Each structure stands twice: as structure tokens, then as C-alpha cells.
CSV table of C-alpha atoms in Angstrom, one decimal:
chain,number,residue,atom,x,y,z
A,1,MET,CA,1.8,-23.3,-38.7
A,2,THR,CA,5.3,-22.0,-39.7
A,3,VAL,CA,7.7,-24.5,-41.3
A,4,ARG,CA,11.0,-24.3,-43.2
A,5,LEU,CA,10.5,-25.6,-46.8
A,6,ASP,CA,12.3,-25.8,-50.1
A,7,LEU,CA,9.4,-25.2,-52.5
A,8,HIS,CA,11.1,-26.0,-55.8
A,9,THR,CA,12.8,-29.4,-56.3
A,10,HIS,CA,13.0,-32.0,-59.1
A,11,VAL,CA,13.1,-35.1,-57.1
A,12,GLY,CA,11.3,-37.4,-59.5
A,13,GLU,CA,13.8,-36.4,-62.2
A,14,MET,CA,16.7,-37.2,-59.8
A,15,PHE,CA,15.4,-40.8,-59.6
A,16,GLY,CA,14.7,-41.1,-63.3
A,17,PHE,CA,10.9,-41.2,-62.6
A,18,GLN,CA,11.2,-44.8,-61.2
A,19,PRO,CA,8.2,-45.4,-59.0
A,20,PRO,CA,9.0,-44.1,-55.5
A,21,THR,CA,9.8,-46.8,-52.9
A,22,PRO,CA,10.2,-46.6,-49.2
A,23,GLU,CA,14.0,-46.7,-49.6
A,24,MET,CA,13.9,-43.7,-52.0
A,25,ALA,CA,11.7,-41.9,-49.6
A,26,GLU,CA,14.0,-42.6,-46.7
A,27,THR,CA,16.9,-41.2,-48.7
A,28,VAL,CA,14.9,-38.0,-49.5
A,29,ILE,CA,13.8,-37.7,-45.9
A,30,ALA,CA,17.4,-37.9,-44.7
A,31,GLN,CA,18.4,-35.1,-47.1
A,32,ILE,CA,15.5,-33.0,-46.0
A,33,LYS,CA,16.3,-33.4,-42.3
A,34,GLY,CA,20.0,-33.0,-42.9
A,35,ALA,CA,19.3,-29.7,-44.6
A,36,GLY,CA,17.4,-28.5,-41.5
A,37,LEU,CA,14.1,-28.5,-43.4
A,38,ASP,CA,10.6,-29.5,-42.4
A,39,GLY,CA,9.7,-30.5,-45.9
A,40,ILE,CA,9.9,-29.9,-49.6
A,41,ALA,CA,7.7,-29.5,-52.7
A,42,VAL,CA,8.3,-31.9,-55.5
A,43,THR,CA,7.9,-29.9,-58.7
A,44,ASP,CA,9.1,-31.9,-61.6
A,45,HIS,CA,8.7,-30.3,-65.1
A,46,CYS,CA,5.1,-30.8,-66.4
A,47,ARG,CA,4.6,-33.9,-64.2
A,48,ARG,CA,2.8,-34.0,-60.9
A,49,ASP,CA,2.4,-37.8,-60.7
A,50,TRP,CA,5.8,-38.5,-59.1
A,51,GLY,CA,5.3,-36.0,-56.4
A,52,LEU,CA,1.9,-37.3,-55.6
A,53,ALA,CA,3.3,-40.9,-55.4
A,54,LEU,CA,6.2,-39.8,-53.1
A,55,HIS,CA,3.7,-38.0,-50.9
A,56,ARG,CA,1.7,-41.2,-50.6
A,57,VAL,CA,4.8,-43.4,-49.8
A,58,VAL,CA,6.0,-40.9,-47.1
A,59,GLU,CA,2.5,-40.7,-45.5
A,60,GLU,CA,2.2,-44.5,-45.5
A,61,HIS,CA,5.7,-45.4,-44.3
A,62,PHE,CA,7.0,-42.3,-42.5
A,63,PRO,CA,4.0,-40.4,-41.2
A,64,GLY,CA,4.7,-37.1,-39.6
A,65,GLN,CA,8.4,-37.1,-40.3
A,66,VAL,CA,8.5,-34.5,-43.1
A,67,LEU,CA,6.1,-32.6,-45.3
A,68,ILE,CA,6.0,-33.5,-49.0
A,69,ILE,CA,4.0,-31.1,-51.1
A,70,PRO,CA,3.2,-32.5,-54.5
A,71,GLY,CA,3.4,-30.1,-57.4
A,72,GLN,CA,4.8,-29.5,-60.9
A,73,GLU,CA,6.6,-26.8,-62.8
A,74,ILE,CA,4.7,-25.6,-65.9
A,75,ASP,CA,5.3,-23.1,-68.8
A,76,VAL,CA,2.9,-20.2,-68.9
A,77,ARG,CA,2.2,-17.9,-71.9
A,78,PRO,CA,0.1,-15.0,-70.7
A,79,VAL,CA,-2.7,-14.1,-73.1
A,80,SER,CA,-2.1,-10.4,-72.4
A,81,SER,CA,1.7,-10.7,-73.3
A,82,PRO,CA,2.5,-14.1,-75.0
A,83,PHE,CA,6.1,-13.1,-75.6
A,84,ASP,CA,6.7,-12.8,-71.9
A,85,GLY,CA,6.3,-16.5,-71.0
A,86,TYR,CA,7.4,-17.7,-67.6
A,87,HIS,CA,7.6,-20.8,-65.5
A,88,CYS,CA,5.3,-21.4,-62.6
A,89,VAL,CA,5.3,-23.9,-59.8
A,90,GLU,CA,1.9,-25.3,-59.0
A,91,LEU,CA,1.7,-26.7,-55.4
A,92,TYR,CA,-1.2,-29.0,-54.5
A,93,LEU,CA,-2.0,-28.1,-50.9
A,94,PRO,CA,-4.3,-30.0,-48.5
A,95,GLY,CA,-8.0,-29.5,-48.9
A,96,GLY,CA,-7.8,-29.4,-52.7
A,97,ARG,CA,-6.1,-26.0,-52.8
A,98,LEU,CA,-3.7,-24.8,-55.5
A,99,PHE,CA,-0.9,-22.3,-54.8
A,100,ARG,CA,1.0,-20.9,-57.8
A,101,ASN,CA,4.5,-19.5,-57.4
A,102,TYR,CA,6.2,-17.6,-60.2
A,103,CYS,CA,9.6,-19.3,-60.5
A,104,HIS,CA,13.0,-17.9,-61.6
A,105,PRO,CA,11.7,-14.5,-62.7
A,106,GLY,CA,13.7,-13.0,-65.5
A,107,TYR,CA,14.3,-16.3,-67.2
A,108,TYR,CA,13.0,-16.2,-70.8
A,109,THR,CA,12.2,-12.4,-70.5
A,110,PRO,CA,13.2,-9.6,-68.2
A,111,ASN,CA,9.5,-8.6,-67.9
A,112,ILE,CA,7.5,-10.0,-65.0
A,113,VAL,CA,3.9,-10.4,-65.9
A,114,ILE,CA,1.7,-11.2,-62.9
A,115,GLU,CA,-1.6,-12.8,-63.7
A,116,ASP,CA,-4.6,-13.7,-61.5
A,117,GLY,CA,-3.9,-16.8,-59.6
A,118,VAL,CA,-0.3,-16.2,-58.9
A,119,HIS,CA,0.3,-16.1,-55.2
A,120,GLY,CA,4.1,-16.0,-54.8
A,121,ILE,CA,7.4,-15.3,-56.5
A,122,GLU,CA,11.0,-16.5,-56.1
A,123,VAL,CA,13.5,-13.9,-54.9
A,124,ALA,CA,16.4,-16.4,-54.8
A,125,ASN,CA,16.9,-19.6,-56.7
A,126,HIS,CA,20.1,-21.7,-56.3
A,127,HIS,CA,20.3,-22.5,-60.0
A,128,HIS,CA,18.9,-19.2,-61.5
A,129,ASP,CA,20.2,-16.5,-59.2
A,130,TRP,CA,22.3,-15.2,-62.1
A,131,HIS,CA,19.4,-13.5,-63.8
A,132,ILE,CA,17.0,-12.7,-60.9
A,133,ARG,CA,16.9,-8.9,-60.5
A,134,ARG,CA,16.0,-8.8,-56.7
A,135,ALA,CA,15.1,-5.2,-56.5
A,136,GLN,CA,12.6,-5.6,-59.4
A,137,VAL,CA,11.2,-8.8,-58.0
A,138,GLU,CA,10.7,-7.3,-54.6
A,139,ARG,CA,8.9,-4.3,-56.1
A,140,VAL,CA,6.6,-6.6,-58.1
A,141,ALA,CA,6.0,-8.8,-55.0
A,142,GLU,CA,5.0,-5.7,-53.0
A,143,GLU,CA,2.8,-4.3,-55.8
A,144,TYR,CA,0.9,-7.6,-56.2
A,145,ASP,CA,1.0,-8.7,-52.5
A,146,LEU,CA,2.9,-11.9,-53.4
A,147,LEU,CA,4.7,-14.1,-50.9
A,148,THR,CA,8.4,-14.4,-51.6
A,149,PHE,CA,10.5,-17.5,-51.5
A,150,SER,CA,14.1,-18.7,-51.7
A,151,VAL,CA,14.4,-22.1,-53.3
A,152,SER,CA,17.0,-24.6,-54.4
A,153,ASP,CA,15.5,-25.7,-57.8
A,154,ALA,CA,17.4,-28.9,-56.8
A,155,ASN,CA,18.4,-31.2,-59.7
A,156,ALA,CA,20.5,-33.4,-57.4
A,157,LEU,CA,19.8,-34.9,-54.0
A,158,GLY,CA,22.5,-32.9,-52.2
A,159,GLU,CA,21.1,-29.6,-53.5
A,160,ILE,CA,17.8,-30.0,-51.6
A,161,GLY,CA,17.8,-27.2,-49.1
A,162,ALA,CA,20.3,-25.0,-51.0
A,163,GLY,CA,17.5,-22.5,-50.8
A,164,SER,CA,14.6,-22.5,-48.4
A,165,THR,CA,12.1,-20.2,-46.7
A,166,GLU,CA,10.2,-20.1,-43.4
A,167,VAL,CA,6.6,-20.5,-44.6
A,168,ASP,CA,3.3,-19.9,-42.9
A,169,LEU,CA,1.2,-22.8,-44.3
A,170,ASP,CA,-2.0,-21.2,-43.1
A,171,GLU,CA,-1.2,-18.1,-45.1
A,172,MET,CA,-0.4,-20.1,-48.2
A,173,LEU,CA,-3.7,-22.0,-47.8
A,174,ARG,CA,-5.6,-18.7,-47.4
A,175,ARG,CA,-4.2,-17.4,-50.6
A,176,ALA,CA,-4.5,-20.6,-52.6
A,177,ILE,CA,-7.5,-21.2,-54.9
A,178,ALA,CA,-9.9,-24.2,-54.7
A,179,LEU,CA,-9.5,-26.8,-57.4
A,180,ASP,CA,-12.6,-27.9,-59.1
């Protein structure tokens, strides 16, 4: 199934991590639809609880209207190259599957270290485009067979959809790893 998604947003942070309500969900859904998207991933820094809670609220009160993929943005320090730390978005897909997307490559270090378990990489980021070297990222994506994404990295409601990608969810699920 192909859908248009913004796979890097900080929606919980936008609402100060207050417990999500149907009213908050309705506001987020309006922004998603207004941006021409089918859904978003909620990827707050080092917190997946808010995205999971919003997903539950949307499923309960607004079933089938938009897709909310819970996730989180984490810091990674590769064992093979600890000075080349990077950020990674972890997306919790249906069926207990984990998809990891290397976000804002070039931030922290110009080196791009791809480890096992990384399935995608951002080629455009509304907030971090200033340091993404697209030619380098595209070469890395091709070399490691990574899916590529344009994202908003939204920190404000109106930024949701400032970057998005047409995504084949079946392909993401195929690449994702099973969680224990």
C-alpha cells in the first residue's frame, strides 16, 4: 500500500507532552489532511510513549482517517566508530516490526556510518537541509540499499508536511526487523 507520509515529527513536544486528547488528535489530523498527507510518524526525542498514546486516541476516536506511526528519535554511537554518532528515528510498525531511519545525516559529523538494522535515510529535512550533502547521502543509500525520505522534522504544528515522501508500507514492513 502506497501512502504519503511525514516520517519525522515531534508532535508530543509541540503539546508539552500533555496526555493526548481527542481534541488534540483532531487538531493534528486536520494538519495532516491539510498538508495532503495520509499520515505521520510521531518521533519525539528519546520518548515513544506519546506517539503510542496518540496512535491509540486516533484509532479509538478517528479510525481510518489518518495513519499515526509511533516512534522515537534516538542518539546512536556506533561501536565501530564512536566519534561518528548520529540520530536515528525508530518507527514501530504493525505486527511488532521496527524500521530504523538515519535522520539528518551530516549532523554531528560529516561521516555517514551505516550499521546493521538501518533501513532508510533522510535525503531532505526541513530543519536540517543546511548540512545534508545530498550527493553523498544518495551514494550511501544506493550502496546500502536504503529507502530515502524527505521529512519535516516538525517542531510546530504548521510544519507537519513541510517534507514528505510517498512510501510503500509493504516494503517498509519487509525491510523492518521483528521486535522481541
